[in-house]
Short mmCIF file of C-alpha atoms and ligand atoms in Angstrom, two decimals:
data_model
loop_
_atom_site.label_atom_id
_atom_site.label_comp_id
_atom_site.label_asym_id
_atom_site.label_seq_id
_atom_site.Cartn_x
_atom_site.Cartn_y
_atom_site.Cartn_z
CA MET A 23 11.69 22.35 -12.74
CA ALA A 24 8.50 22.41 -13.11
CA SER A 25 6.39 22.61 -10.19
CA LEU A 26 3.04 22.61 -8.95
CA LEU A 27 3.80 26.06 -8.71
CA ASP A 28 3.95 27.14 -11.55
CA PRO A 29 0.66 25.87 -13.06
CA SER A 30 0.79 27.27 -16.33
CA ALA A 31 3.83 24.63 -17.59
CA ARG A 32 3.00 22.19 -20.22
CA GLY A 33 4.48 18.76 -20.99
CA ARG A 34 5.18 16.96 -17.17
CA VAL A 35 3.99 14.23 -15.51
CA ILE A 36 3.12 14.01 -11.48
CA LEU A 37 3.10 11.05 -10.06
CA VAL A 38 0.62 11.03 -7.24
CA GLY A 39 -0.40 8.42 -4.52
CA ALA A 40 -4.01 8.12 -4.29
CA GLY A 41 -4.03 6.70 -1.03
CA PRO A 42 -5.65 2.44 0.06
CA GLY A 43 -8.90 3.76 -1.24
CA ASP A 44 -10.88 6.27 0.08
CA PRO A 45 -10.90 9.12 -1.15
CA GLY A 46 -10.86 11.57 2.08
CA LEU A 47 -7.07 10.14 2.22
CA LEU A 48 -5.62 11.32 -1.20
CA THR A 49 -3.54 15.24 0.26
CA LEU A 50 -4.37 18.73 -0.83
CA LYS A 51 -1.38 18.50 -3.05
CA ALA A 52 -3.10 15.41 -5.63
CA VAL A 53 -6.57 16.82 -5.71
CA GLU A 54 -4.22 20.25 -6.92
CA ALA A 55 -2.29 17.80 -9.27
CA LEU A 56 -5.57 16.28 -10.63
CA ARG A 57 -6.99 19.24 -10.38
CA SER A 58 -4.36 20.74 -13.40
CA ALA A 59 -4.27 17.42 -15.49
CA ASP A 60 -5.21 17.24 -19.30
CA VAL A 61 -4.58 13.23 -18.83
CA VAL A 62 -4.90 10.83 -16.00
CA VAL A 63 -3.71 7.50 -16.38
CA HIS A 64 -4.46 5.10 -12.99
CA ASP A 65 -4.18 1.95 -11.69
CA GLY A 66 -7.24 -0.29 -11.15
CA LEU A 67 -9.29 0.26 -7.65
CA ILE A 68 -8.83 4.01 -7.45
CA ASP A 69 -12.26 5.55 -6.55
CA PRO A 70 -14.31 7.55 -9.00
CA ALA A 71 -14.88 10.42 -6.77
CA VAL A 72 -10.70 10.51 -6.54
CA LEU A 73 -11.06 10.68 -10.50
CA ASP A 74 -14.27 13.38 -10.46
CA HIS A 75 -11.20 15.52 -8.75
CA ALA A 76 -9.49 15.59 -13.05
CA PRO A 77 -11.83 18.33 -15.06
CA PRO A 78 -14.77 16.50 -17.00
CA HIS A 79 -12.28 17.38 -20.53
CA ALA A 80 -9.02 15.43 -18.78
CA HIS A 81 -8.37 11.97 -20.93
CA ARG A 82 -8.94 8.88 -18.32
CA ILE A 83 -6.43 6.30 -18.92
CA SER A 84 -7.26 3.18 -17.34
CA VAL A 85 -4.11 0.60 -17.44
CA ALA A 86 -5.29 -1.71 -15.07
CA LYS A 87 -6.80 -5.11 -15.09
CA GLN A 88 -10.07 -5.60 -16.83
CA ARG A 89 -10.75 -9.18 -17.15
CA ALA A 90 -10.01 -10.08 -20.31
CA ARG A 91 -7.52 -7.48 -21.16
CA HIS A 92 -4.59 -7.91 -19.13
CA THR A 93 -2.29 -5.11 -17.69
CA LEU A 94 -0.51 -2.65 -19.65
CA PRO A 95 3.45 -4.05 -19.51
CA GLN A 96 5.97 -1.36 -17.81
CA GLU A 97 7.30 -0.16 -21.00
CA ALA A 98 3.53 0.19 -22.57
CA ILE A 99 2.58 2.43 -20.07
CA ASN A 100 6.29 4.62 -19.44
CA ALA A 101 5.76 4.94 -23.38
CA LEU A 102 2.64 6.22 -22.88
CA ILE A 103 3.14 8.75 -20.39
CA ILE A 104 5.92 10.03 -22.19
CA ALA A 105 4.08 10.10 -25.52
CA HIS A 106 0.96 12.47 -23.79
CA VAL A 107 4.02 14.91 -22.32
CA ARG A 108 6.00 14.98 -25.53
CA ALA A 109 2.55 16.45 -27.14
CA GLY A 110 2.35 18.93 -23.87
CA SER A 111 0.25 17.37 -21.52
CA ILE A 112 0.33 17.80 -17.80
CA VAL A 113 0.02 13.55 -17.66
CA VAL A 114 -1.12 12.65 -13.79
CA ARG A 115 0.22 8.90 -13.00
CA LEU A 116 -2.08 7.79 -10.59
CA LYS A 117 -0.78 4.98 -8.33
CA GLY A 118 -3.10 3.53 -5.21
CA GLY A 119 -1.19 4.51 -1.87
CA ASP A 120 1.99 5.83 -1.91
CA PRO A 121 3.70 5.99 -5.73
CA PHE A 122 7.53 5.23 -3.96
CA VAL A 123 5.64 1.88 -2.03
CA PHE A 124 5.83 -1.08 -4.21
CA GLY A 125 3.93 0.92 -6.89
CA ARG A 126 7.08 0.80 -9.59
CA GLY A 127 7.15 4.85 -9.19
CA GLY A 128 10.71 4.83 -9.37
CA GLU A 129 10.83 2.84 -12.68
CA GLU A 130 8.11 5.57 -14.10
CA VAL A 131 10.62 8.12 -12.97
CA GLU A 132 13.35 6.51 -14.08
CA ALA A 133 11.66 6.37 -17.75
CA VAL A 134 10.86 9.54 -17.67
CA ARG A 135 13.75 11.07 -17.12
CA ALA A 136 16.00 9.42 -19.19
CA ALA A 137 13.42 10.60 -21.98
CA GLY A 138 14.61 14.21 -20.72
CA LEU A 139 11.15 15.40 -19.62
CA PRO A 140 10.72 16.83 -16.28
CA VAL A 141 8.52 14.60 -13.55
CA GLU A 142 7.82 15.51 -10.11
CA VAL A 143 6.14 12.71 -7.14
CA ILE A 144 3.45 13.46 -4.82
CA PRO A 145 2.89 11.04 -1.49
CA GLY A 146 0.32 8.99 -0.61
CA VAL A 147 -1.31 6.80 2.55
CA SER A 148 0.89 3.92 1.81
CA ALA A 149 -2.29 0.74 2.72
CA ALA A 150 0.21 -0.09 5.68
CA LEU A 151 -0.86 3.06 7.37
CA GLY A 152 -4.55 3.45 6.00
CA GLY A 153 -5.02 -0.32 7.24
CA ALA A 154 -3.40 0.17 10.39
CA ALA A 155 -4.79 3.86 11.09
CA GLU A 156 -8.13 2.04 10.79
CA ALA A 157 -7.59 -1.19 12.42
CA MET A 158 -6.48 1.38 15.49
CA LEU A 159 -2.90 -1.18 15.50
CA PRO A 160 -0.59 1.52 15.96
CA LEU A 161 2.73 0.19 13.86
CA THR A 162 5.65 1.52 16.18
CA HIS A 163 4.67 1.54 20.65
CA ARG A 164 7.51 2.54 22.84
CA ASP A 165 6.41 -0.58 25.15
CA TRP A 166 6.38 -2.99 21.98
CA SER A 167 8.07 -2.18 19.08
CA SER A 168 10.55 0.24 17.66
CA ALA A 169 11.15 -1.03 13.88
CA VAL A 170 9.05 -1.60 11.38
CA SER A 171 9.47 -2.98 7.68
CA PHE A 172 7.62 -2.70 4.28
CA VAL A 173 8.22 -6.46 2.01
CA ALA A 174 6.71 -7.62 -1.01
CA GLY A 175 4.97 -11.39 0.28
CA GLN A 176 4.61 -12.25 -4.01
CA CYS A 177 8.55 -12.01 -5.27
CA LYS A 178 10.78 -13.34 -6.78
CA GLY A 179 12.50 -16.23 -4.68
CA LEU A 180 10.46 -16.47 -1.78
CA SER A 181 12.23 -19.19 -0.01
CA GLU A 182 15.86 -17.30 -0.25
CA GLN A 183 14.69 -14.61 1.35
CA ASP A 184 15.33 -14.14 5.14
CA TRP A 185 12.96 -11.87 6.74
CA SER A 186 13.18 -13.72 10.06
CA GLY A 187 14.96 -10.89 11.30
CA LEU A 188 12.20 -8.13 10.65
CA ALA A 189 9.65 -10.81 12.71
CA GLY A 190 9.67 -10.89 16.36
CA LYS A 191 9.87 -9.55 19.56
CA SER A 192 10.05 -5.45 19.42
CA ARG A 193 9.70 -5.71 15.69
CA THR A 194 6.96 -4.87 12.85
CA LEU A 195 6.49 -6.43 10.02
CA VAL A 196 4.07 -5.67 7.34
CA ILE A 197 3.02 -8.16 4.18
CA TYR A 198 2.38 -6.30 0.78
CA MET A 199 0.69 -9.03 -1.97
CA GLY A 200 1.07 -11.53 0.52
CA VAL A 201 -2.25 -12.79 1.08
CA ALA A 202 -2.36 -15.76 -1.28
CA ASN A 203 1.04 -16.74 -0.52
CA ALA A 204 -0.11 -16.69 3.30
CA GLY A 205 0.56 -20.41 4.18
CA ALA A 206 4.03 -20.58 2.58
CA ILE A 207 5.29 -17.58 4.23
CA ALA A 208 4.48 -18.14 8.09
CA ASP A 209 5.97 -21.40 7.10
CA LYS A 210 8.90 -20.05 5.43
CA LEU A 211 9.35 -17.57 8.83
CA MET A 212 8.78 -20.34 11.24
CA ALA A 213 11.22 -22.47 9.52
CA ASP A 214 14.18 -19.66 9.68
CA GLY A 215 13.01 -19.06 13.43
CA VAL A 216 10.00 -17.02 14.46
CA ASP A 217 8.11 -17.73 17.32
CA PRO A 218 4.91 -19.54 15.60
CA GLY A 219 3.07 -18.33 18.14
CA LEU A 220 3.89 -14.31 16.86
CA PRO A 221 0.30 -12.45 16.86
CA VAL A 222 -0.27 -11.58 13.21
CA ALA A 223 -3.29 -9.82 11.63
CA VAL A 224 -4.95 -9.55 8.42
CA ILE A 225 -6.07 -5.95 6.64
CA GLU A 226 -8.53 -6.33 4.13
CA LYS A 227 -9.75 -3.86 2.06
CA ALA A 228 -8.57 -1.53 3.90
CA THR A 229 -10.42 2.16 3.84
CA LEU A 230 -12.37 0.44 1.11
CA PRO A 231 -16.27 -0.86 1.96
CA GLY A 232 -15.68 -3.93 3.23
CA HIS A 233 -13.14 -3.58 5.49
CA ARG A 234 -11.62 -5.90 8.10
CA ALA A 235 -9.05 -6.39 10.02
CA ILE A 236 -8.86 -10.45 11.41
CA ARG A 237 -6.32 -11.62 13.98
CA THR A 238 -4.89 -15.13 15.20
CA LEU A 239 -1.12 -16.57 15.55
CA LEU A 240 1.58 -16.75 12.48
CA ALA A 241 0.46 -20.44 12.80
CA ASP A 242 -2.49 -20.35 11.90
CA LEU A 243 -1.82 -17.24 9.56
CA GLY A 244 -2.79 -19.80 6.70
CA ASP A 245 -5.41 -21.44 7.33
CA MET A 246 -7.19 -18.25 8.69
CA VAL A 247 -6.46 -17.15 5.44
CA ALA A 248 -8.10 -20.04 3.69
CA ARG A 249 -10.85 -19.91 6.52
CA GLU A 250 -12.10 -16.70 5.95
CA ASN A 251 -11.84 -16.30 2.02
CA VAL A 252 -9.44 -13.24 2.31
CA GLU A 253 -9.68 -11.35 -0.74
CA SER A 254 -7.37 -8.83 -2.22
CA PRO A 255 -6.52 -6.63 -1.71
CA ALA A 256 -4.83 -6.92 2.18
CA ILE A 257 -1.99 -7.24 3.84
CA ILE A 258 -0.35 -8.78 6.53
CA VAL A 259 1.17 -7.61 10.35
CA ALA A 260 3.27 -9.48 12.06
CA GLY A 261 4.45 -8.34 15.54
CA GLU A 262 3.37 -7.90 19.48
CA VAL A 263 2.01 -4.70 18.08
CA VAL A 264 -1.25 -6.35 17.17
CA LEU A 265 -2.15 -6.97 20.15
CA LEU A 266 -3.20 -4.05 20.70
CA SER A 267 -5.41 -3.62 18.21
CA ASP A 268 -7.90 -6.14 20.21
CA ALA A 269 -9.31 -3.58 22.78
CA GLU A 270 -10.06 -6.63 24.92
CA ASN A 271 -6.33 -8.17 24.54
CA ARG A 272 -4.99 -4.13 25.00
CA LEU A 273 -7.06 -3.99 28.45
CA ARG A 274 -6.19 -8.34 29.88
CA THR A 275 -2.10 -6.88 29.41
CA LEU A 276 -2.59 -3.31 30.87
CA ALA A 277 -4.34 -5.36 33.85
CA LYS A 278 -1.86 -7.53 34.09
CA GLN A 279 0.77 -4.89 33.88
CA ALA A 280 -0.99 -3.08 36.69
CA GLU A 281 -0.87 -6.15 38.79
CA SER A 282 2.93 -7.05 38.37
CA LEU A 283 3.11 -3.48 39.68
CA ALA A 284 0.57 -3.90 42.81
N1 LIG B 20 1.68 1.51 -3.96
C1 LIG B 20 0.69 0.38 -3.20
C2 LIG B 20 1.20 -1.06 -2.82
C3 LIG B 20 0.75 -1.28 -4.50
S1 LIG B 20 1.46 -2.84 -4.23
C4 LIG B 20 0.38 1.30 -1.69
O1 LIG B 20 2.23 2.23 -1.05
O2 LIG B 20 0.01 1.02 -0.35
C5 LIG B 20 -0.62 -3.82 -4.16
C6 LIG B 20 -0.94 -4.75 -2.84
O3 LIG B 20 -0.59 -3.53 -1.76
C7 LIG B 20 -1.59 -5.11 -2.33
O4 LIG B 20 -1.31 -7.19 -2.47
C8 LIG B 20 -2.32 -5.38 -0.93
O5 LIG B 20 -1.43 -6.04 -0.22
C9 LIG B 20 -1.58 -3.78 -0.78
N2 LIG B 20 -2.70 -2.85 -0.78
C10 LIG B 20 -3.38 -2.09 -1.47
N3 LIG B 20 -4.46 -1.47 -0.89
C11 LIG B 20 -4.73 -2.36 -0.04
C12 LIG B 20 -5.91 -1.60 0.46
N4 LIG B 20 -6.58 -0.82 0.73
N5 LIG B 20 -5.94 -2.49 2.04
C13 LIG B 20 -5.27 -3.85 2.15
N6 LIG B 20 -4.12 -3.83 1.21
C14 LIG B 20 -3.87 -3.07 0.33
#
């Protein structure tokens, strides 16, 4: 199969994770792939500094939502990629975050393979990882959390989902695409038995200009999102690790631990 080690190989597609926003979070392999591109098919919210790694002559195609225009349906994106690969182009399919975390990368790989064409995937920094680092919020911690789950908050049949086992003591739950539904998600988690006092954080525009991380308790999540006018893209993090992201709280916790040891 064609690989990055064979830059002369034509007619192939490379799915590339562009990371959560900051162009500095691209991998070296992502940059290498972009440099080799004849065609770059990209989502919205990609920094121009990322696209600048592609040669000036590379054809840049946005499949993003633009005011009047709708996002291209997945089948149309697949067809577009396949047509360019068949024409002998190196197609870089650039995706926000990581291609295999809520990025439909799996569907695109299947489509390209079904067409009998070579495809490879370069991972990217997913929003949870970029956002957690920026907010100084460890997703796992030996004292506080030994498991982390990524769930999609905007999915078929939210009411039938049961994530209660994924949230609570010693666990971290990260919800992608959930801010528009935040109140309903919080209500559902509490109805399924999660403590209304569980700390939650909303990380908005992670690694992008205007980024912020705001915290509250699960029972107040929906209200906080409305009060603070949280905008997309944002993730929700639920778990005790959220307290670690707040330096003052961390100090208080440590002081308490020290007291109990004294
Ligand atoms: N493949 C992407 C996720 C795509 S789904 C990844 O691995 O990150 C889109 C969702 O990702 C958004 O609704 C939001 O929840 C999250 N997201 C993407 N970029 C983000 C950012 N810079 N800050 C916060 N959340 C982000």
